[in-house]
Amino acid sequence: MSKLNSTFAALSDPTRFAIVNQLLENGEKSAGSLKGIVAISGPAISRHLKILRNAGVVEQRIDAQRRMYRVRPQAIMAIHNWTISHQEFWQSSLARLEQVLIAEKETK
Amino acid sequence: MSKLNSTFAALSDPTRFAIVNQLLENGEKSAGSLKGIVAISGPAISRHLKILRNAGVVEQRIDAQRRMYRVRPQAIMAIHNWTISHQEFWQSSLARLEQVLIAEKETK
DNA sequence: TTCTTATTTAACAATATAGTTAAATAAGAA
DNA sequence: TTCTTATTTAACTATATTGTTAAATAAGAA
């Protein structure tokens, strides 16, 4: 729980969020092939990957000259678990809001 | 999906993450009483709340001089839904990792 | 109206973030 | 070794973020 905000920080940048979604949807990708998904220089992608790695969101595997990146499942599960730990709050709040909308519809 | 990274940005600051957790656990709180949870000035808290509000993470209700803040359940649900949309990836990845650990234990 | 409480906005300084190009490093191929 | 491909690190600039104090605004109470 204490380092979840670092995970959120890693995912707060649009480029990094796009990288992570790309890796989640298509699995492992090289640094170079990730460069294609946004109009950005190589060094910029490289640094974003370093930030994601330091936050524990992705991990690296070396394949000859290429560095292959994939999402660490634990990172996404940690976010999931945080939402679950407050699930009662948001689910009941939403249920109440829905009841209000239904009541308003009946009044009109 | 497109504005989830703004939600993550709002939650990336440790002070804001603490504020949100406080509101999730104890419900609606005034700006002033939130000041107590971190050693920070009033104006700083006020601006953090504005950022959270702009990101759609909290909403405000006016009660005389006080501004009461509460978490918008939709914000947490949006995060939850994102983790769910990739659940197959992270759950099966974790299951595979666990299998590897079991296999290693048997080898030792 | 004037005082008090609660909160926000303004102005500013310090630090962090993200992008760029050029140089360095890593590793296979000629 | 030298060339080529892939990626990272260094150096630098521009912009964003966060915190502070002082002033402004909001609203009830005297």
mmCIF file of C-alpha atoms (C1' of nucleotides) in Angstrom:
data_model
loop_
_atom_site.group_PDB
_atom_site.id
_atom_site.type_symbol
_atom_site.label_atom_id
_atom_site.label_comp_id
_atom_site.label_asym_id
_atom_site.label_seq_id
_atom_site.Cartn_x
_atom_site.Cartn_y
_atom_site.Cartn_z
ATOM 1 C CA MET A 1 0.000 0.000 0.000
ATOM 2 C CA SER A 2 2.858 2.331 0.853
ATOM 3 C CA LYS A 3 4.413 2.308 -2.629
ATOM 4 C CA LEU A 4 1.219 2.256 -4.662
ATOM 5 C CA ASN A 5 1.506 5.980 -5.262
ATOM 6 C CA SER A 6 4.829 5.318 -7.042
ATOM 7 C CA THR A 7 3.027 2.845 -9.281
ATOM 8 C CA PHE A 8 0.429 5.516 -10.011
ATOM 9 C CA ALA A 9 3.227 8.019 -10.688
ATOM 10 C CA ALA A 10 4.739 5.620 -13.216
ATOM 11 C CA LEU A 11 1.366 5.291 -14.955
ATOM 12 C CA SER A 12 0.507 8.992 -14.803
ATOM 13 C CA ASP A 13 2.457 9.973 -17.901
ATOM 14 C CA PRO A 14 0.446 9.421 -21.125
ATOM 15 C CA THR A 15 3.433 7.916 -22.951
ATOM 16 C CA ARG A 16 4.147 5.454 -20.165
ATOM 17 C CA PHE A 17 0.471 4.564 -19.849
ATOM 18 C CA ALA A 18 0.393 3.854 -23.588
ATOM 19 C CA ILE A 19 3.538 1.712 -23.299
ATOM 20 C CA VAL A 20 2.045 -0.313 -20.455
ATOM 21 C CA ASN A 21 -1.241 -0.827 -22.288
ATOM 22 C CA GLN A 22 0.669 -1.920 -25.350
ATOM 23 C CA LEU A 23 2.626 -4.464 -23.305
ATOM 24 C CA LEU A 24 -0.528 -5.666 -21.567
ATOM 25 C CA GLU A 25 -2.307 -6.207 -24.855
ATOM 26 C CA ASN A 26 0.500 -7.585 -26.998
ATOM 27 C CA GLY A 27 2.934 -9.015 -24.480
ATOM 28 C CA GLU A 28 6.699 -8.590 -24.479
ATOM 29 C CA LYS A 29 8.137 -5.921 -26.807
ATOM 30 C CA SER A 30 11.597 -4.507 -27.469
ATOM 31 C CA ALA A 31 12.448 -0.913 -26.542
ATOM 32 C CA GLY A 32 12.778 -0.098 -30.237
ATOM 33 C CA SER A 33 9.397 -1.452 -31.251
ATOM 34 C CA LEU A 34 7.737 0.508 -28.449
ATOM 35 C CA LYS A 35 9.166 3.671 -29.999
ATOM 36 C CA GLY A 36 6.637 3.191 -32.788
ATOM 37 C CA ILE A 37 3.568 3.696 -30.628
ATOM 38 C CA VAL A 38 4.276 7.367 -29.855
ATOM 39 C CA ALA A 39 6.108 10.087 -31.765
ATOM 40 C CA ILE A 40 9.096 10.292 -29.466
ATOM 41 C CA SER A 41 12.868 9.828 -29.590
ATOM 42 C CA GLY A 42 14.700 6.662 -28.577
ATOM 43 C CA PRO A 43 16.329 8.187 -25.513
ATOM 44 C CA ALA A 44 12.947 9.418 -24.296
ATOM 45 C CA ILE A 45 11.420 5.927 -24.585
ATOM 46 C CA SER A 46 14.467 4.502 -22.865
ATOM 47 C CA ARG A 47 14.045 6.800 -19.902
ATOM 48 C CA HIS A 48 10.327 6.098 -19.631
ATOM 49 C CA LEU A 49 11.127 2.390 -19.532
ATOM 50 C CA LYS A 50 13.661 3.022 -16.783
ATOM 51 C CA ILE A 51 11.035 4.865 -14.735
ATOM 52 C CA LEU A 52 8.570 2.020 -15.248
ATOM 53 C CA ARG A 53 11.247 -0.459 -14.247
ATOM 54 C CA ASN A 54 12.214 1.444 -11.104
ATOM 55 C CA ALA A 55 8.555 1.571 -10.116
ATOM 56 C CA GLY A 56 8.298 -2.190 -10.570
ATOM 57 C CA VAL A 57 5.728 -1.888 -13.337
ATOM 58 C CA VAL A 58 7.808 -3.575 -16.042
ATOM 59 C CA GLU A 59 10.804 -5.880 -16.148
ATOM 60 C CA GLN A 60 13.561 -6.345 -18.695
ATOM 61 C CA ARG A 61 15.007 -9.353 -20.452
ATOM 62 C CA ILE A 62 18.097 -9.166 -22.644
ATOM 63 C CA ASP A 63 17.969 -10.717 -26.104
ATOM 64 C CA ALA A 64 21.230 -9.989 -27.980
ATOM 65 C CA GLN A 65 21.294 -6.242 -28.643
ATOM 66 C CA ARG A 66 17.638 -5.862 -27.823
ATOM 67 C CA ARG A 67 16.078 -5.232 -24.423
ATOM 68 C CA MET A 68 12.694 -6.917 -24.146
ATOM 69 C CA TYR A 69 10.143 -5.449 -21.767
ATOM 70 C CA ARG A 70 7.042 -6.964 -20.176
ATOM 71 C CA VAL A 71 4.588 -5.903 -17.495
ATOM 72 C CA ARG A 72 5.092 -7.310 -14.000
ATOM 73 C CA PRO A 73 1.719 -8.881 -13.135
ATOM 74 C CA GLN A 74 2.228 -8.068 -9.447
ATOM 75 C CA ALA A 75 2.058 -4.341 -10.259
ATOM 76 C CA ILE A 76 -1.390 -4.575 -11.804
ATOM 77 C CA MET A 77 -2.588 -6.918 -9.079
ATOM 78 C CA ALA A 78 -1.470 -4.400 -6.439
ATOM 79 C CA ILE A 79 -3.674 -1.746 -8.043
ATOM 80 C CA HIS A 80 -6.514 -4.228 -8.344
ATOM 81 C CA ASN A 81 -6.169 -5.167 -4.665
ATOM 82 C CA TRP A 82 -6.317 -1.530 -3.634
ATOM 83 C CA THR A 83 -9.613 -1.028 -5.484
ATOM 84 C CA ILE A 84 -10.918 -4.246 -3.947
ATOM 85 C CA SER A 85 -9.970 -3.113 -0.445
ATOM 86 C CA HIS A 86 -12.341 -0.168 -0.931
ATOM 87 C CA GLN A 87 -14.873 -1.986 -3.038
ATOM 88 C CA GLU A 88 -17.607 -1.800 -0.415
ATOM 89 C CA PHE A 89 -17.361 1.985 -0.415
ATOM 90 C CA TRP A 90 -17.546 2.572 -4.145
ATOM 91 C CA GLN A 91 -20.030 -0.169 -4.948
ATOM 92 C CA SER A 92 -22.537 0.904 -2.311
ATOM 93 C CA SER A 93 -22.042 4.567 -3.235
ATOM 94 C CA LEU A 94 -22.798 3.798 -6.855
ATOM 95 C CA ALA A 95 -25.820 1.714 -5.899
ATOM 96 C CA ARG A 96 -27.152 4.631 -3.865
ATOM 97 C CA LEU A 97 -26.596 7.032 -6.767
ATOM 98 C CA GLU A 98 -28.502 4.711 -9.047
ATOM 99 C CA GLN A 99 -31.410 4.594 -6.611
ATOM 100 C CA VAL A 100 -31.516 8.372 -6.614
ATOM 101 C CA LEU A 101 -31.663 8.420 -10.415
ATOM 102 C CA ILE A 102 -34.499 5.885 -10.436
ATOM 103 C CA ALA A 103 -36.413 7.903 -7.833
ATOM 104 C CA GLU A 104 -35.949 11.076 -9.913
ATOM 105 C CA LYS A 105 -37.207 9.352 -13.038
ATOM 106 C CA GLU A 106 -40.383 8.311 -11.207
ATOM 107 C CA THR A 107 -40.950 11.860 -9.971
ATOM 108 C CA LYS A 108 -40.776 13.510 -13.403
ATOM 109 C CA MET B 1 -9.782 4.690 -20.719
ATOM 110 C CA SER B 2 -8.297 7.803 -22.265
ATOM 111 C CA LYS B 3 -8.360 9.860 -19.037
ATOM 112 C CA LEU B 4 -7.286 7.129 -16.643
ATOM 113 C CA ASN B 5 -3.740 8.438 -16.693
ATOM 114 C CA SER B 6 -5.055 11.732 -15.263
ATOM 115 C CA THR B 7 -6.624 9.763 -12.440
ATOM 116 C CA PHE B 8 -3.282 8.076 -11.855
ATOM 117 C CA ALA B 9 -1.574 11.496 -11.942
ATOM 118 C CA ALA B 10 -3.960 12.749 -9.272
ATOM 119 C CA LEU B 11 -3.118 9.743 -7.091
ATOM 120 C CA SER B 12 0.629 9.837 -7.744
ATOM 121 C CA ASP B 13 1.422 12.449 -5.121
ATOM 122 C CA PRO B 14 1.853 10.921 -1.618
ATOM 123 C CA THR B 15 -0.169 13.701 0.034
ATOM 124 C CA ARG B 16 -3.065 13.284 -2.378
ATOM 125 C CA PHE B 17 -2.939 9.514 -2.074
ATOM 126 C CA ALA B 18 -3.133 9.888 1.716
ATOM 127 C CA ILE B 19 -6.078 12.295 1.380
ATOM 128 C CA VAL B 20 -7.956 9.892 -0.869
ATOM 129 C CA ASN B 21 -7.317 6.930 1.426
ATOM 130 C CA GLN B 22 -8.506 8.998 4.370
ATOM 131 C CA LEU B 23 -11.723 9.872 2.546
ATOM 132 C CA LEU B 24 -12.216 6.283 1.430
ATOM 133 C CA GLU B 25 -11.845 4.998 4.962
ATOM 134 C CA ASN B 26 -13.648 7.674 6.937
ATOM 135 C CA GLY B 27 -16.018 9.218 4.406
ATOM 136 C CA GLU B 28 -16.618 12.922 3.848
ATOM 137 C CA LYS B 29 -14.177 15.352 5.506
ATOM 138 C CA SER B 30 -13.685 19.118 5.483
ATOM 139 C CA ALA B 31 -10.597 20.675 3.864
ATOM 140 C CA GLY B 32 -9.448 21.807 7.296
ATOM 141 C CA SER B 33 -9.680 18.416 8.953
ATOM 142 C CA LEU B 34 -7.717 16.855 6.106
ATOM 143 C CA LYS B 35 -4.907 19.273 6.903
ATOM 144 C CA GLY B 36 -4.314 17.207 10.029
ATOM 145 C CA ILE B 37 -3.280 14.036 8.235
ATOM 146 C CA VAL B 38 -0.071 15.503 6.759
ATOM 147 C CA ALA B 39 2.269 18.255 7.941
ATOM 148 C CA ILE B 40 1.376 20.763 5.285
ATOM 149 C CA SER B 41 -0.091 24.252 4.997
ATOM 150 C CA GLY B 42 -3.734 25.051 4.302
ATOM 151 C CA PRO B 43 -3.106 26.477 0.844
ATOM 152 C CA ALA B 44 -1.165 23.358 -0.121
ATOM 153 C CA ILE B 45 -4.041 21.075 0.953
ATOM 154 C CA SER B 46 -6.451 23.337 -0.874
ATOM 155 C CA ARG B 47 -4.525 23.024 -4.098
ATOM 156 C CA HIS B 48 -4.208 19.258 -3.781
ATOM 157 C CA LEU B 49 -7.973 19.068 -3.366
ATOM 158 C CA LYS B 50 -8.413 21.191 -6.472
ATOM 159 C CA ILE B 51 -6.196 18.815 -8.458
ATOM 160 C CA LEU B 52 -8.164 15.828 -7.170
ATOM 161 C CA ARG B 53 -11.383 17.593 -8.070
ATOM 162 C CA ASN B 54 -10.230 18.471 -11.586
ATOM 163 C CA ALA B 55 -9.249 14.853 -12.111
ATOM 164 C CA GLY B 56 -12.719 13.748 -11.014
ATOM 165 C CA VAL B 57 -11.366 11.814 -8.034
ATOM 166 C CA VAL B 58 -13.207 13.830 -5.374
ATOM 167 C CA GLU B 59 -16.209 16.128 -5.273
ATOM 168 C CA GLN B 60 -17.095 19.057 -3.068
ATOM 169 C CA ARG B 61 -20.150 19.985 -1.019
ATOM 170 C CA ILE B 62 -20.523 23.345 0.693
ATOM 171 C CA ASP B 63 -21.538 23.422 4.355
ATOM 172 C CA ALA B 64 -21.494 27.015 5.622
ATOM 173 C CA GLN B 65 -17.843 28.134 5.649
ATOM 174 C CA ARG B 66 -16.575 24.599 5.258
ATOM 175 C CA ARG B 67 -15.997 22.691 2.032
ATOM 176 C CA MET B 68 -16.710 19.010 2.491
ATOM 177 C CA TYR B 69 -14.910 16.543 0.230
ATOM 178 C CA ARG B 70 -15.699 12.947 -0.670
ATOM 179 C CA VAL B 71 -14.359 10.436 -3.161
ATOM 180 C CA ARG B 72 -16.284 9.956 -6.408
ATOM 181 C CA PRO B 73 -16.958 6.206 -6.566
ATOM 182 C CA GLN B 74 -16.784 6.292 -10.373
ATOM 183 C CA ALA B 75 -13.091 7.195 -10.171
ATOM 184 C CA ILE B 76 -12.165 4.117 -8.174
ATOM 185 C CA MET B 77 -14.408 1.935 -10.299
ATOM 186 C CA ALA B 78 -12.654 3.186 -13.452
ATOM 187 C CA ILE B 79 -9.322 2.020 -12.051
ATOM 188 C CA HIS B 80 -10.869 -1.259 -10.981
ATOM 189 C CA ASN B 81 -12.321 -1.779 -14.454
ATOM 190 C CA TRP B 82 -8.937 -1.182 -16.050
ATOM 191 C CA THR B 83 -7.331 -3.886 -13.908
ATOM 192 C CA ILE B 84 -10.246 -6.203 -14.698
ATOM 193 C CA SER B 85 -9.876 -5.590 -18.434
ATOM 194 C CA HIS B 86 -6.348 -7.019 -18.163
ATOM 195 C CA GLN B 87 -7.119 -9.562 -15.485
ATOM 196 C CA GLU B 88 -6.522 -12.534 -17.725
ATOM 197 C CA PHE B 89 -2.980 -11.346 -18.387
ATOM 198 C CA TRP B 90 -1.897 -10.764 -14.811
ATOM 199 C CA GLN B 91 -3.731 -13.682 -13.253
ATOM 200 C CA SER B 92 -2.362 -16.232 -15.683
ATOM 201 C CA SER B 93 1.125 -14.685 -15.477
ATOM 202 C CA LEU B 94 1.065 -14.996 -11.710
ATOM 203 C CA ALA B 95 -0.220 -18.542 -11.915
ATOM 204 C CA ARG B 96 2.679 -19.431 -14.223
ATOM 205 C CA LEU B 97 5.176 -17.814 -11.862
ATOM 206 C CA GLU B 98 3.767 -19.830 -9.004
ATOM 207 C CA GLN B 99 4.162 -23.030 -10.997
ATOM 208 C CA VAL B 100 7.799 -22.179 -11.615
ATOM 209 C CA LEU B 101 8.348 -21.671 -7.890
ATOM 210 C CA ILE B 102 6.728 -25.007 -7.088
ATOM 211 C CA ALA B 103 8.846 -26.752 -9.718
ATOM 212 C CA GLU B 104 12.018 -25.169 -8.283
ATOM 213 C CA LYS B 105 11.116 -26.275 -4.776
ATOM 214 C CA GLU B 106 10.769 -29.855 -5.987
ATOM 215 C CA THR B 107 14.143 -29.707 -7.718
ATOM 216 C CA LYS B 108 16.129 -28.538 -4.671
ATOM 217 C "C1'" DT C 1 -21.125 46.457 10.552
ATOM 218 C "C1'" DT C 2 -17.223 44.123 12.565
ATOM 219 C "C1'" DC C 3 -15.134 39.829 14.202
ATOM 220 C "C1'" DT C 4 -14.024 35.063 13.576
ATOM 221 C "C1'" DT C 5 -13.495 30.803 11.194
ATOM 222 C "C1'" DA C 6 -12.656 28.224 6.975
ATOM 223 C "C1'" DT C 7 -10.806 28.032 2.651
ATOM 224 C "C1'" DT C 8 -8.995 29.654 -1.667
ATOM 225 C "C1'" DT C 9 -6.162 32.530 -4.835
ATOM 226 C "C1'" DA C 10 -1.828 35.098 -5.896
ATOM 227 C "C1'" DA C 11 2.969 35.469 -6.201
ATOM 228 C "C1'" DC C 12 7.108 33.470 -5.780
ATOM 229 C "C1'" DA C 13 11.094 29.988 -5.108
ATOM 230 C "C1'" DA C 14 12.926 25.317 -5.341
ATOM 231 C "C1'" DT C 15 12.817 21.022 -7.351
ATOM 232 C "C1'" DA C 16 11.227 17.511 -10.567
ATOM 233 C "C1'" DT C 17 9.907 15.983 -15.100
ATOM 234 C "C1'" DA C 18 10.155 15.240 -19.920
ATOM 235 C "C1'" DG C 19 11.954 16.257 -24.246
ATOM 236 C "C1'" DT C 20 16.049 16.982 -27.428
ATOM 237 C "C1'" DT C 21 20.735 15.879 -29.650
ATOM 238 C "C1'" DA C 22 25.314 13.918 -29.179
ATOM 239 C "C1'" DA C 23 28.172 10.509 -27.263
ATOM 240 C "C1'" DA C 24 28.791 6.010 -25.091
ATOM 241 C "C1'" DT C 25 27.894 1.154 -24.541
ATOM 242 C "C1'" DA C 26 26.406 -3.633 -25.891
ATOM 243 C "C1'" DA C 27 26.452 -7.314 -28.930
ATOM 244 C "C1'" DG C 28 26.078 -9.704 -33.344
ATOM 245 C "C1'" DA C 29 27.920 -9.748 -38.364
ATOM 246 C "C1'" DA C 30 31.413 -8.941 -42.024
ATOM 247 C "C1'" DT D 1 39.089 -5.568 -36.121
ATOM 248 C "C1'" DT D 2 35.536 -2.766 -38.131
ATOM 249 C "C1'" DC D 3 30.668 -2.121 -39.280
ATOM 250 C "C1'" DT D 4 25.888 -2.134 -38.024
ATOM 251 C "C1'" DT D 5 21.972 -2.322 -35.045
ATOM 252 C "C1'" DA D 6 19.798 -1.488 -30.581
ATOM 253 C "C1'" DT D 7 19.646 0.934 -26.553
ATOM 254 C "C1'" DT D 8 21.230 3.794 -22.816
ATOM 255 C "C1'" DT D 9 23.633 7.712 -20.566
ATOM 256 C "C1'" DA D 10 25.087 12.614 -20.532
ATOM 257 C "C1'" DA D 11 24.221 17.336 -20.931
ATOM 258 C "C1'" DC D 12 21.112 20.683 -21.477
ATOM 259 C "C1'" DT D 13 16.545 23.312 -21.962
ATOM 260 C "C1'" DA D 14 11.736 24.158 -21.159
ATOM 261 C "C1'" DT D 15 7.886 23.395 -18.529
ATOM 262 C "C1'" DA D 16 5.343 21.536 -14.595
ATOM 263 C "C1'" DT D 17 4.801 20.620 -9.797
ATOM 264 C "C1'" DT D 18 4.833 21.521 -4.985
ATOM 265 C "C1'" DG D 19 5.558 24.169 -1.122
ATOM 266 C "C1'" DT D 20 5.576 28.755 1.337
ATOM 267 C "C1'" DT D 21 3.563 33.283 3.029
ATOM 268 C "C1'" DA D 22 0.410 37.084 2.308
ATOM 269 C "C1'" DA D 23 -3.864 38.637 0.656
ATOM 270 C "C1'" DA D 24 -8.589 37.739 -0.809
ATOM 271 C "C1'" DT D 25 -13.084 35.584 -0.428
ATOM 272 C "C1'" DA D 26 -17.055 33.168 1.879
ATOM 273 C "C1'" DA D 27 -20.208 32.807 5.449
ATOM 274 C "C1'" DG D 28 -21.878 32.619 10.185
ATOM 275 C "C1'" DA D 29 -21.813 35.167 14.856
ATOM 276 C "C1'" DA D 30 -21.579 39.282 17.869
#
